[in-house]
Tab-separated table of C-alpha atoms in Angstrom:
chain	number	residue	atom	x	y	z
F	1	GLY	CA	136.999	152.555	94.620
F	2	THR	CA	135.728	151.954	98.085
F	3	GLY	CA	134.054	154.668	100.094
F	4	SER	CA	134.412	152.968	103.462
F	5	VAL	CA	135.691	149.820	105.125
F	6	SER	CA	134.177	148.161	108.197
F	7	VAL	CA	136.454	145.855	110.169
F	8	ASN	CA	135.316	143.379	112.829
F	9	CYS	CA	138.190	141.696	114.712
F	10	PRO	CA	138.621	139.607	117.841
F	11	ALA	CA	138.426	142.031	120.766
F	12	SER	CA	141.877	141.486	122.244
F	13	GLY	CA	144.441	143.284	120.099
F	14	CYS	CA	143.601	142.610	116.455
F	15	ALA	CA	144.339	145.596	114.213
F	16	VAL	CA	143.855	145.925	110.440
F	17	THR	CA	146.239	148.427	108.865
F	18	GLN	CA	145.513	148.051	105.135
F	19	VAL	CA	143.196	146.472	102.583
F	20	SER	CA	144.468	146.355	98.993
F	21	TRP	CA	143.183	144.713	95.803
F	22	THR	CA	144.292	142.222	93.190
F	23	VAL	CA	143.268	143.868	89.924
F	24	SER	CA	143.476	142.430	86.437
F	25	SER	CA	142.915	144.340	83.236
F	26	SER	CA	143.596	144.384	79.548
F	27	ALA	CA	143.621	147.155	76.992
F	28	SER	CA	140.086	146.300	75.857
F	29	THR	CA	138.255	145.760	79.152
F	30	ALA	CA	137.674	147.563	82.439
F	31	PRO	CA	139.837	146.501	85.402
F	32	THR	CA	138.316	143.730	87.513
F	33	ILE	CA	138.813	142.809	91.171
F	34	SER	CA	139.795	139.186	91.803
F	35	GLY	CA	141.206	139.342	95.303
F	36	ALA	CA	142.076	141.329	98.403
F	37	GLN	CA	145.120	141.503	100.634
F	38	VAL	CA	144.341	142.304	104.260
F	39	THR	CA	147.323	143.484	106.312
F	40	TRP	CA	146.672	143.076	110.011
F	41	THR	CA	148.139	141.990	113.346
F	42	THR	CA	146.891	138.800	114.975
F	43	SER	CA	145.889	139.030	118.621
F	44	GLN	CA	147.590	135.716	119.516
F	45	THR	CA	151.257	134.870	118.931
F	46	SER	CA	151.050	131.162	118.032
F	47	GLY	CA	148.960	128.008	118.270
F	48	HIS	CA	145.807	129.685	116.935
F	49	SER	CA	144.266	130.362	113.549
F	50	TYR	CA	141.867	132.902	112.094
F	51	ASP	CA	139.384	133.004	109.235
F	52	VAL	CA	139.469	136.285	107.312
F	53	TYR	CA	136.261	137.140	105.420
F	54	VAL	CA	136.042	139.960	102.849
F	55	THR	CA	132.648	141.081	101.506
F	56	LEU	CA	132.222	143.720	98.785
F	57	LEU	CA	128.885	145.546	98.840
F	58	SER	CA	126.962	147.987	96.712
F	59	GLY	CA	124.561	149.514	99.201
F	60	THR	CA	123.232	146.418	100.967
F	61	SER	CA	123.712	144.046	97.999
F	62	VAL	CA	126.678	141.652	98.046
F	63	VAL	CA	128.792	142.097	94.906
F	64	GLY	CA	131.453	139.540	95.832
F	65	SER	CA	133.053	137.743	98.742
F	66	GLY	CA	135.808	135.383	99.807
F	67	SER	CA	137.679	133.995	102.783
F	68	ALA	CA	141.073	132.618	103.778
F	69	THR	CA	142.679	131.104	106.863
F	70	GLN	CA	145.641	132.732	108.631
F	71	ALA	CA	147.875	131.287	111.358
F	72	ALA	CA	148.587	133.431	114.412
F	73	SER	CA	151.923	135.219	114.593
F	74	GLY	CA	151.479	138.209	116.904
F	75	THR	CA	153.043	140.419	114.223
F	76	ALA	CA	151.804	142.045	111.036
F	77	VAL	CA	150.642	139.532	108.401
F	78	THR	CA	149.104	139.902	104.964
F	79	THR	CA	146.279	137.473	104.222
F	80	SER	CA	145.409	137.003	100.541
F	81	VAL	CA	141.711	136.392	99.900
F	82	THR	CA	140.332	135.302	96.521
F	83	ILE	CA	137.121	137.209	95.760
F	84	THR	CA	134.294	135.460	93.911
F	85	ALA	CA	131.758	137.694	92.146
F	86	ALA	CA	128.074	137.223	92.980
F	87	SER	CA	127.440	137.540	89.229
F	88	GLY	CA	129.504	138.674	86.270
F	89	SER	CA	132.729	140.446	87.187
F	90	ILE	CA	133.614	143.044	89.812
F	91	THR	CA	134.900	146.419	88.644
F	92	PRO	CA	136.212	149.034	91.101
F	93	SER	CA	133.110	151.157	90.510
F	94	SER	CA	130.648	148.297	91.169
F	95	PHE	CA	130.972	148.431	94.974
F	96	ASP	CA	131.006	151.209	97.555
F	97	HIS	CA	131.655	149.411	100.838
F	98	VAL	CA	133.910	146.629	102.084
F	99	GLU	CA	133.425	144.555	105.220
F	100	VAL	CA	136.317	142.599	106.723
F	101	ASP	CA	135.455	140.066	109.436
F	102	ILE	CA	138.216	138.218	111.277
F	103	VAL	CA	137.251	135.270	113.445
F	104	GLN	CA	139.609	133.338	115.715
F	105	THR	CA	138.814	129.682	114.981
F	106	SER	CA	141.227	127.828	117.282
């Protein structure tokens, strides 16, 4: 799994509480990561939107990444992000660090 998670949010009140994974597997293959769910609180209550970026890294090499847009609510939300592998597939042991960047876009 992940050794550490770095989170970069808008300065005024954004808080990430959880990052979880969408994992698929079969009896004959290792589990693979296809997405992430980021649970966080938006800093604005309405009328704004955010882009949520998730990057999976092994050392300094990008293993996979994805992004999604989230509307402001001022309460806890869970943003689902589809992760695309840089090459091949992503197993839980193929990355050791996750970076979550949240950018207010409007």
